[in-house]
CSV table of C-alpha atoms in Angstrom, one decimal:
chain,number,residue,atom,x,y,z
A,1,MET,CA,0.0,0.0,0.0
A,2,ILE,CA,1.4,3.4,-1.0
A,3,VAL,CA,0.7,5.0,2.4
A,4,GLY,CA,3.0,2.6,4.1
A,5,VAL,CA,5.9,3.5,1.7
A,6,THR,CA,5.2,7.2,2.3
A,7,ALA,CA,5.3,6.6,6.1
A,8,GLU,CA,8.6,4.9,5.9
A,9,ARG,CA,10.2,7.5,3.6
A,10,ALA,CA,8.8,10.4,5.6
A,11,GLY,CA,11.1,9.8,8.5
A,12,SER,CA,14.2,9.1,6.5
A,13,ILE,CA,15.1,12.6,5.1
A,14,PRO,CA,18.1,14.1,6.9
A,15,GLN,CA,17.7,17.4,8.7
A,16,SER,CA,19.9,19.2,6.2
A,17,ARG,CA,17.3,18.5,3.5
A,18,LEU,CA,14.3,19.7,5.5
A,19,ARG,CA,12.6,23.0,4.8
A,20,ASN,CA,9.8,24.5,6.9
A,21,PHE,CA,7.9,27.4,5.3
A,22,SER,CA,4.7,29.2,5.4
A,23,ILE,CA,2.7,31.0,2.7
A,24,ILE,CA,1.6,34.5,3.7
A,25,ALA,CA,-0.5,37.0,1.7
A,26,HIS,CA,-3.3,39.6,1.8
A,27,ILE,CA,-6.8,38.0,1.4
A,28,ASP,CA,-7.6,36.7,-2.1
A,29,HIS,CA,-4.0,37.1,-3.5
A,30,GLY,CA,-4.0,33.4,-4.5
A,31,LYS,CA,-2.2,31.5,-1.7
A,32,SER,CA,-4.6,28.6,-1.6
A,33,THR,CA,-4.3,28.1,-5.4
A,34,LEU,CA,-0.5,28.3,-5.1
A,35,ALA,CA,-0.6,25.6,-2.3
A,36,ASP,CA,-2.7,23.4,-4.7
A,37,ARG,CA,0.0,23.7,-7.5
A,38,LEU,CA,2.8,22.9,-5.0
A,39,LEU,CA,0.8,19.7,-3.9
A,40,GLU,CA,0.3,18.8,-7.6
A,41,LEU,CA,3.8,19.3,-8.7
A,42,THR,CA,5.3,17.3,-5.8
A,43,HIS,CA,2.6,14.5,-6.3
A,44,THR,CA,1.6,14.8,-2.7
A,45,ILE,CA,-2.0,14.2,-3.7
A,46,ASP,CA,-3.3,11.7,-6.3
A,47,ALA,CA,-4.7,13.6,-9.3
A,48,ARG,CA,-8.0,11.8,-8.8
A,49,GLN,CA,-8.3,13.3,-5.3
A,50,MET,CA,-7.3,16.8,-6.3
A,51,THR,CA,-9.9,19.5,-5.8
A,52,SER,CA,-9.4,23.3,-5.9
A,53,GLN,CA,-8.3,24.8,-2.5
A,54,VAL,CA,-7.5,21.3,-1.2
A,55,LEU,CA,-6.2,22.7,2.1
A,56,ASP,CA,-9.3,24.7,2.7
A,57,SER,CA,-11.1,21.6,4.0
A,58,MET,CA,-13.9,23.3,6.0
A,59,ASP,CA,-17.2,23.9,4.2
A,60,LEU,CA,-17.2,27.4,5.6
A,61,GLU,CA,-13.8,28.1,3.9
A,62,ARG,CA,-15.1,26.9,0.5
A,63,GLU,CA,-18.4,28.8,0.8
A,64,LYS,CA,-16.8,32.1,1.7
A,65,GLY,CA,-13.6,31.6,-0.5
A,66,ILE,CA,-11.3,32.4,2.4
A,67,THR,CA,-8.8,30.4,4.5
A,68,ILE,CA,-9.8,30.3,8.2
A,69,LYS,CA,-7.5,27.7,9.6
A,70,ALA,CA,-3.7,27.3,9.1
A,71,ARG,CA,-3.1,23.8,7.6
A,72,ALA,CA,0.2,21.9,7.6
A,73,VAL,CA,1.2,19.5,4.9
A,74,ARG,CA,4.4,17.5,4.1
A,75,LEU,CA,5.7,17.6,0.5
A,76,GLU,CA,8.5,15.5,-0.9
A,77,TYR,CA,10.4,17.2,-3.7
A,78,THR,CA,13.2,15.9,-6.0
A,79,ALA,CA,15.3,19.0,-6.6
A,80,ARG,CA,17.5,19.8,-9.6
A,81,ASP,CA,20.5,18.3,-7.7
A,82,GLY,CA,18.7,14.9,-7.7
A,83,LEU,CA,18.2,14.8,-3.9
A,84,ILE,CA,14.8,14.4,-2.2
A,85,TYR,CA,13.9,17.3,0.1
A,86,GLY,CA,11.1,17.2,2.8
A,87,LEU,CA,9.2,20.5,2.6
A,88,ASN,CA,6.8,21.3,5.5
A,89,LEU,CA,4.3,23.8,4.2
A,90,ILE,CA,1.9,25.6,6.6
A,91,ASP,CA,-0.9,27.4,4.6
A,92,THR,CA,-2.2,30.5,6.5
A,93,PRO,CA,-5.2,32.8,6.4
A,94,GLY,CA,-5.0,36.2,4.8
A,95,HIS,CA,-7.8,38.1,6.6
A,96,VAL,CA,-6.8,40.4,9.4
A,97,ASP,CA,-9.2,38.7,11.8
A,98,PHE,CA,-7.1,35.5,11.6
A,99,SER,CA,-3.6,37.1,12.0
A,100,TYR,CA,-3.2,35.1,15.2
A,101,GLU,CA,-3.2,31.9,13.1
A,102,VAL,CA,-0.4,33.4,10.9
A,103,SER,CA,1.7,34.4,14.0
A,104,ARG,CA,1.4,30.8,15.3
A,105,SER,CA,2.4,29.3,12.0
A,106,LEU,CA,5.4,31.5,11.5
A,107,GLN,CA,6.9,30.3,14.8
A,108,ALA,CA,7.2,26.8,13.3
A,109,CYS,CA,9.0,28.0,10.2
A,110,GLU,CA,12.4,29.2,8.9
A,111,GLY,CA,11.0,30.9,5.8
A,112,ALA,CA,7.9,32.4,4.2
A,113,ILE,CA,6.6,32.7,0.7
A,114,LEU,CA,5.2,36.2,0.4
A,115,VAL,CA,2.5,36.2,-2.3
A,116,ILE,CA,1.5,39.5,-3.9
A,117,ASP,CA,-1.2,40.0,-6.5
A,118,ALA,CA,0.4,41.6,-9.7
A,119,SER,CA,-2.8,43.6,-10.3
A,120,GLN,CA,-3.5,44.8,-6.8
A,121,GLY,CA,0.1,45.3,-5.4
A,122,ILE,CA,1.1,45.6,-1.8
A,123,GLU,CA,-1.9,45.8,0.6
A,124,ALA,CA,-2.4,46.3,4.3
A,125,GLN,CA,-2.2,42.6,5.3
A,126,THR,CA,0.8,42.1,3.0
A,127,LEU,CA,2.7,44.6,5.2
A,128,ALA,CA,1.4,43.3,8.5
A,129,ASN,CA,2.4,39.7,7.6
A,130,VAL,CA,5.9,40.7,6.3
A,131,HIS,CA,6.5,42.5,9.7
A,132,LEU,CA,5.3,39.3,11.5
A,133,ALA,CA,7.8,37.2,9.4
A,134,LEU,CA,10.7,39.6,9.9
A,135,ARG,CA,10.1,39.7,13.7
A,136,GLU,CA,10.6,35.9,13.6
A,137,ASN,CA,13.8,36.4,11.5
A,138,LEU,CA,12.4,34.3,8.6
A,139,THR,CA,13.8,34.2,5.1
A,140,ILE,CA,11.3,35.8,2.7
A,141,VAL,CA,10.7,34.4,-0.9
A,142,PRO,CA,8.7,37.1,-2.7
A,143,VAL,CA,6.3,35.8,-5.4
A,144,LEU,CA,4.3,38.0,-7.8
A,145,ASN,CA,1.2,36.0,-8.5
A,146,LYS,CA,-1.6,36.4,-11.2
A,147,ILE,CA,0.8,37.8,-13.9
A,148,ASP,CA,-1.6,36.2,-16.5
A,149,LEU,CA,-4.3,38.8,-15.7
A,150,PRO,CA,-4.9,41.6,-18.3
A,151,SER,CA,-4.7,44.1,-15.4
A,152,ALA,CA,-1.4,42.9,-14.1
A,153,GLN,CA,1.3,45.5,-13.6
A,154,PRO,CA,4.4,43.5,-12.6
A,155,GLU,CA,6.9,46.3,-13.1
A,156,LEU,CA,5.0,48.8,-11.0
A,157,VAL,CA,4.5,46.2,-8.1
A,158,ILE,CA,8.2,45.2,-8.3
A,159,GLU,CA,9.2,48.9,-7.9
A,160,ASP,CA,6.8,49.2,-4.9
A,161,LEU,CA,8.5,46.1,-3.3
A,162,GLU,CA,11.9,47.7,-3.7
A,163,ARG,CA,10.7,51.0,-2.3
A,164,VAL,CA,8.4,49.9,0.5
A,165,LEU,CA,9.9,46.5,1.6
A,166,ALA,CA,13.5,46.8,0.3
A,167,ILE,CA,13.1,43.6,-1.6
A,168,PRO,CA,15.6,43.4,-4.5
A,169,ARG,CA,13.9,42.9,-7.9
A,170,GLU,CA,16.1,39.9,-8.8
A,171,GLU,CA,14.7,38.0,-5.8
A,172,VAL,CA,11.1,38.3,-7.0
A,173,ILE,CA,9.6,35.3,-8.8
A,174,LEU,CA,6.9,35.9,-11.4
A,175,ALA,CA,4.1,33.3,-11.3
A,176,SER,CA,0.6,32.4,-12.1
A,177,ALA,CA,-0.7,29.8,-9.6
A,178,LYS,CA,-3.8,29.3,-11.8
A,179,GLU,CA,-1.8,28.4,-14.9
A,180,GLY,CA,1.2,26.8,-13.0
A,181,THR,CA,3.7,29.4,-14.4
A,182,GLY,CA,6.7,29.9,-12.1
A,183,VAL,CA,5.8,27.2,-9.6
A,184,PRO,CA,8.9,25.0,-10.4
A,185,GLU,CA,11.1,28.1,-9.7
A,186,ILE,CA,9.3,28.6,-6.4
A,187,LEU,CA,10.1,25.1,-5.3
A,188,GLU,CA,13.8,25.5,-6.3
A,189,ALA,CA,13.8,28.9,-4.4
A,190,ILE,CA,12.5,27.2,-1.2
A,191,VAL,CA,15.3,24.6,-1.4
A,192,GLU,CA,18.0,27.1,-2.2
A,193,ARG,CA,17.1,30.2,-0.1
A,194,ILE,CA,15.3,28.9,3.0
A,195,PRO,CA,17.7,27.5,5.6
A,196,ALA,CA,17.4,24.0,7.0
A,197,PRO,CA,16.2,23.8,10.6
A,198,THR,CA,18.8,23.6,13.3
A,199,GLY,CA,18.3,21.6,16.5
A,200,ASP,CA,20.1,18.6,18.0
A,201,PRO,CA,18.2,15.3,17.5
A,202,LYS,CA,20.1,13.9,20.5
A,203,ALA,CA,19.2,16.7,22.9
A,204,PRO,CA,16.3,16.5,25.5
A,205,LEU,CA,13.0,16.7,23.6
A,206,GLN,CA,11.4,20.1,23.0
A,207,GLY,CA,8.4,20.5,20.6
A,208,LEU,CA,6.3,23.5,20.2
A,209,ILE,CA,2.5,23.0,19.9
A,210,PHE,CA,1.4,25.4,17.1
A,211,ASP,CA,-2.1,24.0,16.7
A,212,SER,CA,-4.4,21.1,17.8
A,213,HIS,CA,-7.8,19.5,17.4
A,214,TYR,CA,-9.9,17.1,19.4
A,215,ASP,CA,-10.5,13.5,18.2
A,216,SER,CA,-13.1,11.4,20.1
A,217,TYR,CA,-10.8,8.3,19.7
A,218,LYS,CA,-7.3,9.7,19.9
A,219,GLY,CA,-8.1,12.6,22.4
A,220,VAL,CA,-6.2,15.8,21.9
A,221,VAL,CA,-4.1,15.7,18.7
A,222,ALA,CA,-1.3,18.2,19.0
A,223,TYR,CA,0.4,19.6,15.9
A,224,VAL,CA,4.1,20.0,16.8
A,225,ARG,CA,7.3,21.5,15.4
A,226,LEU,CA,10.2,19.7,17.1
A,227,GLU,CA,13.0,22.2,18.1
A,228,ALA,CA,15.3,19.5,19.6
A,229,GLY,CA,15.3,15.8,20.4
A,230,THR,CA,13.7,12.8,18.8
A,231,LEU,CA,10.2,11.5,19.4
A,232,HIS,CA,9.4,7.8,19.0
A,233,GLU,CA,5.9,6.1,18.9
A,234,HIS,CA,4.6,5.1,22.4
A,235,ASP,CA,7.0,7.4,24.2
A,236,ASP,CA,5.7,9.0,27.4
A,237,VAL,CA,5.4,12.8,27.0
A,238,ARG,CA,4.8,15.7,29.3
A,239,LEU,CA,3.2,19.0,28.5
A,240,MET,CA,5.3,21.5,30.4
A,241,ALA,CA,2.7,24.3,31.1
A,242,SER,CA,-0.1,22.0,32.2
A,243,GLY,CA,2.1,19.2,33.7
A,244,ALA,CA,-0.1,16.6,32.0
A,245,GLU,CA,1.6,13.3,31.1
A,246,SER,CA,0.5,10.7,28.6
A,247,GLU,CA,1.7,7.8,26.4
A,248,ILE,CA,1.6,8.7,22.6
A,249,LEU,CA,-1.1,6.8,20.8
A,250,GLU,CA,0.1,7.8,17.4
A,251,LEU,CA,2.8,9.9,15.7
A,252,GLY,CA,2.7,11.1,12.2
A,253,VAL,CA,3.0,13.7,9.4
A,254,PHE,CA,0.5,15.5,7.3
A,255,ARG,CA,0.2,14.4,3.6
A,256,PRO,CA,-2.3,16.3,4.0
A,257,GLN,CA,-4.3,13.5,5.6
A,258,LEU,CA,-2.7,12.1,8.8
A,259,VAL,CA,0.0,9.4,8.0
A,260,PRO,CA,1.6,7.5,10.9
A,261,VAL,CA,5.4,7.3,11.2
A,262,THR,CA,7.6,5.6,13.7
A,263,GLN,CA,9.6,8.7,14.8
A,264,LEU,CA,10.0,12.5,14.4
A,265,SER,CA,13.3,14.2,15.0
A,266,ALA,CA,14.5,17.8,15.5
A,267,GLY,CA,13.3,20.2,12.7
A,268,GLU,CA,10.3,18.1,11.6
A,269,VAL,CA,6.7,19.1,11.7
A,270,GLY,CA,4.0,16.5,12.6
A,271,TYR,CA,1.3,15.5,14.9
A,272,VAL,CA,1.1,13.7,18.3
A,273,ALA,CA,-2.1,11.9,19.3
A,274,THR,CA,-1.8,12.3,23.1
A,275,GLY,CA,-4.9,10.4,24.2
A,276,LEU,CA,-5.6,13.3,26.7
A,277,LYS,CA,-9.4,13.7,27.1
A,278,SER,CA,-9.2,17.0,28.9
A,279,VAL,CA,-8.9,19.9,26.4
A,280,ARG,CA,-7.3,22.2,29.0
A,281,ASP,CA,-4.3,19.9,29.3
A,282,ALA,CA,-2.9,20.7,25.8
A,283,GLN,CA,-2.9,24.4,25.1
A,284,VAL,CA,-1.5,26.0,21.9
A,285,GLY,CA,2.0,27.5,22.6
A,286,ASP,CA,2.8,24.7,25.2
A,287,THR,CA,6.0,22.7,24.9
A,288,VAL,CA,6.0,18.9,24.6
A,289,THR,CA,8.9,17.1,26.3
A,290,SER,CA,9.9,13.6,27.3
A,291,VAL,CA,9.0,12.2,30.8
A,292,ARG,CA,12.2,10.1,30.8
A,293,ARG,CA,14.5,12.9,29.9
A,294,PRO,CA,12.7,16.3,30.2
A,295,ALA,CA,14.0,19.6,28.8
A,296,PRO,CA,15.3,22.1,31.3
A,297,GLN,CA,12.9,24.9,30.2
A,298,PRO,CA,9.9,25.3,27.8
A,299,LEU,CA,10.2,27.1,24.5
A,300,PRO,CA,9.0,30.7,24.4
A,301,GLY,CA,5.2,30.5,23.7
A,302,TYR,CA,3.1,32.9,21.6
A,303,GLN,CA,1.9,36.3,22.3
A,304,LYS,CA,-1.6,36.1,23.7
A,305,ALA,CA,-4.3,37.2,21.2
A,306,LYS,CA,-6.0,40.5,22.2
A,307,SER,CA,-9.8,40.4,21.8
A,308,LEU,CA,-11.3,43.5,20.1
A,309,VAL,CA,-15.0,42.7,19.7
A,310,PHE,CA,-17.2,41.2,22.5
A,311,ALA,CA,-20.6,39.6,22.4
A,312,GLY,CA,-22.7,37.2,24.4
A,313,LEU,CA,-23.5,33.7,23.0
A,314,TYR,CA,-26.6,32.0,24.5
A,315,PRO,CA,-28.2,28.6,23.7
A,316,VAL,CA,-31.8,28.9,22.4
A,317,THR,CA,-32.9,26.3,24.9
A,318,GLY,CA,-31.5,26.4,28.4
A,319,GLU,CA,-30.7,22.6,28.6
A,320,ASP,CA,-28.0,23.1,25.9
A,321,TYR,CA,-25.8,25.2,28.2
A,322,PRO,CA,-23.5,22.3,29.1
A,323,LEU,CA,-23.3,21.3,25.4
A,324,LEU,CA,-22.3,24.9,24.6
A,325,ARG,CA,-19.6,24.9,27.3
A,326,ASP,CA,-18.1,21.7,25.9
A,327,ALA,CA,-18.3,23.0,22.4
A,328,LEU,CA,-16.5,26.2,23.3
A,329,GLU,CA,-13.7,24.2,25.0
A,330,LYS,CA,-13.2,22.0,22.0
A,331,LEU,CA,-13.4,24.9,19.5
A,332,HIS,CA,-10.9,26.9,21.6
A,333,LEU,CA,-8.4,24.0,21.2
A,334,ASN,CA,-8.7,24.5,17.4
A,335,ASP,CA,-8.8,28.3,17.6
A,336,ALA,CA,-7.1,29.8,20.7
A,337,SER,CA,-7.7,33.4,19.6
A,338,PHE,CA,-11.1,33.8,21.1
A,339,THR,CA,-11.9,34.1,24.8
A,340,TYR,CA,-15.0,33.1,26.7
A,341,GLU,CA,-16.3,33.4,30.3
A,342,PRO,CA,-19.7,32.4,31.8
A,343,GLU,CA,-22.4,35.2,32.1
A,344,SER,CA,-26.1,35.3,32.6
A,345,SER,CA,-28.8,37.6,31.3
A,346,VAL,CA,-32.3,38.2,32.7
A,347,ALA,CA,-33.8,37.9,29.2
A,348,LEU,CA,-31.6,35.1,27.7
A,349,GLY,CA,-30.6,33.0,30.7
A,350,PHE,CA,-27.1,31.4,31.1
A,351,GLY,CA,-24.5,31.8,28.3
A,352,PHE,CA,-20.9,33.0,27.7
A,353,ARG,CA,-19.3,36.4,27.1
A,354,CYS,CA,-16.9,35.8,24.2
A,355,GLY,CA,-14.1,38.0,22.9
A,356,PHE,CA,-13.1,37.9,19.2
A,357,LEU,CA,-10.5,39.5,17.0
A,358,GLY,CA,-13.1,41.1,14.7
A,359,LEU,CA,-16.6,40.8,13.3
A,360,LEU,CA,-15.7,38.2,10.7
A,361,HIS,CA,-14.0,36.1,13.4
A,362,MET,CA,-17.2,36.4,15.5
A,363,GLU,CA,-19.4,35.3,12.6
A,364,ILE,CA,-17.1,32.3,11.8
A,365,VAL,CA,-16.9,31.1,15.4
A,366,GLN,CA,-20.7,31.3,15.8
A,367,GLU,CA,-21.2,29.4,12.5
A,368,ARG,CA,-18.7,26.7,13.5
A,369,LEU,CA,-20.4,26.2,16.8
A,370,GLU,CA,-23.8,25.8,15.1
A,371,ARG,CA,-22.5,23.5,12.4
A,372,GLU,CA,-19.8,21.4,14.0
A,373,PHE,CA,-21.7,20.9,17.4
A,374,ALA,CA,-25.3,21.1,16.2
A,375,LEU,CA,-26.2,24.0,18.5
A,376,GLU,CA,-28.8,26.8,18.1
A,377,LEU,CA,-27.4,30.0,19.4
A,378,ILE,CA,-28.5,33.6,20.0
A,379,ALA,CA,-25.7,36.2,19.8
A,380,SER,CA,-26.1,39.6,21.6
A,381,ALA,CA,-25.1,42.8,19.7
A,382,PRO,CA,-21.3,43.0,19.4
A,383,SER,CA,-19.5,45.8,21.3
A,384,VAL,CA,-15.9,46.9,21.8
A,385,GLU,CA,-14.1,47.4,25.1
A,386,TYR,CA,-14.4,50.8,26.8
A,387,ARG,CA,-11.9,52.3,29.4
A,388,VAL,CA,-13.9,54.1,32.1
A,389,VAL,CA,-12.0,56.6,34.3
A,390,LEU,CA,-13.7,56.7,37.7
A,391,THR,CA,-14.2,59.9,39.8
A,392,GLN,CA,-12.1,60.9,42.8
A,393,GLY,CA,-9.0,59.2,41.3
A,394,ARG,CA,-10.3,55.7,41.9
A,395,GLY,CA,-8.5,54.4,38.8
A,396,THR,CA,-9.7,52.9,35.5
A,397,VAL,CA,-11.9,49.9,34.7
A,398,ALA,CA,-12.2,48.0,31.4
A,399,VAL,CA,-15.8,47.4,30.4
A,400,ASP,CA,-16.7,45.0,27.6
A,401,ASN,CA,-20.4,44.4,28.6
A,402,PRO,CA,-23.0,47.2,28.9
A,403,ALA,CA,-24.4,45.6,32.1
A,404,ARG,CA,-21.1,46.3,33.8
A,405,MET,CA,-21.0,50.1,33.1
A,406,PRO,CA,-20.6,52.0,36.4
A,407,SER,CA,-23.4,54.5,37.3
A,408,PRO,CA,-23.1,57.9,35.7
A,409,GLY,CA,-22.2,59.6,39.0
A,410,ASP,CA,-19.0,57.5,39.2
A,411,ILE,CA,-17.7,58.2,35.7
A,412,GLU,CA,-15.1,60.9,35.0
A,413,GLU,CA,-14.3,60.0,31.4
A,414,ILE,CA,-15.0,57.2,28.9
A,415,HIS,CA,-12.4,56.2,26.2
């Protein structure tokens, strides 16, 4: 069976021939289409299984034409030098509301492909994502996409890249992901320009959890990037922040479906089925280490996401409150950028006050709760956080719920 061969080969590529990279772009600049072409060219997916936007696996992503979740996939590429390279691609969202997904992904990479639309040029999220990548000291491979469009102005955009981002014109790759133009050059640039990961496979185990999901059979499945050490199947692991310990049920890589392997070593990206049933035990940004030979300290985690929009979510029927609580816990494992805390309302009963990164993020979280967990929900009107300065120098309070607004006599100023 082909999967077995893949699983054997997946663990046999030396660290010097591994490349971990992300694709970053403004929304609708063609990164999901480029990811499709990379999967096709490296024969990661059988032509019969190939669909457009193959990494956008959620119905919501296909309906709205946007990437919501970062997705990891392992490509195997035979370069011009005749050697096989293991390329770990993490496809990221482009919308500003999902920038937390991007920042998490970049921590697992050494390089980033920056995709820019040849007809639209540099846009807000292009700049924001470039700054995120530079903060992580990543090597940037600039790609000018959609050069086949009649409205494309590659020369103007290249001049902008030189002026605004100080990217030399000779580094820019001209491509059309739709037609497949320039994609072989992009693969060669990944091999030549992006550095191989460093990290001692013999050191104590340190793996960064950059994402996770819940599986009813395998428990919490953590997506890890190994910084140091080697992980074998059935090893006992410890999560350093929560202190939870477990024997690994399954170890593997993404192709893009989950393919089991016998071991992962420093520099590789894969998944660990922990068997943990409590969602709180495995948080994004935590460090996985070995129980037998633990690492002295955890890896630096992520910046916490800052909620900007707040709203209450209530079940239509009161009996669904425990189901909503469990659903929020499981969804939080898959999207750590929203916050939630219990609250009650006279009109709507018991529910949760949730914080989101923006209005689109709020809409997506509500739709995912309703679809993935079969819940009927009522959302209160979204609001932002206010800073209220109290009278007589009593300090400042942050108010994200109209019910918590102090009485007018106690308010000096509102920001």
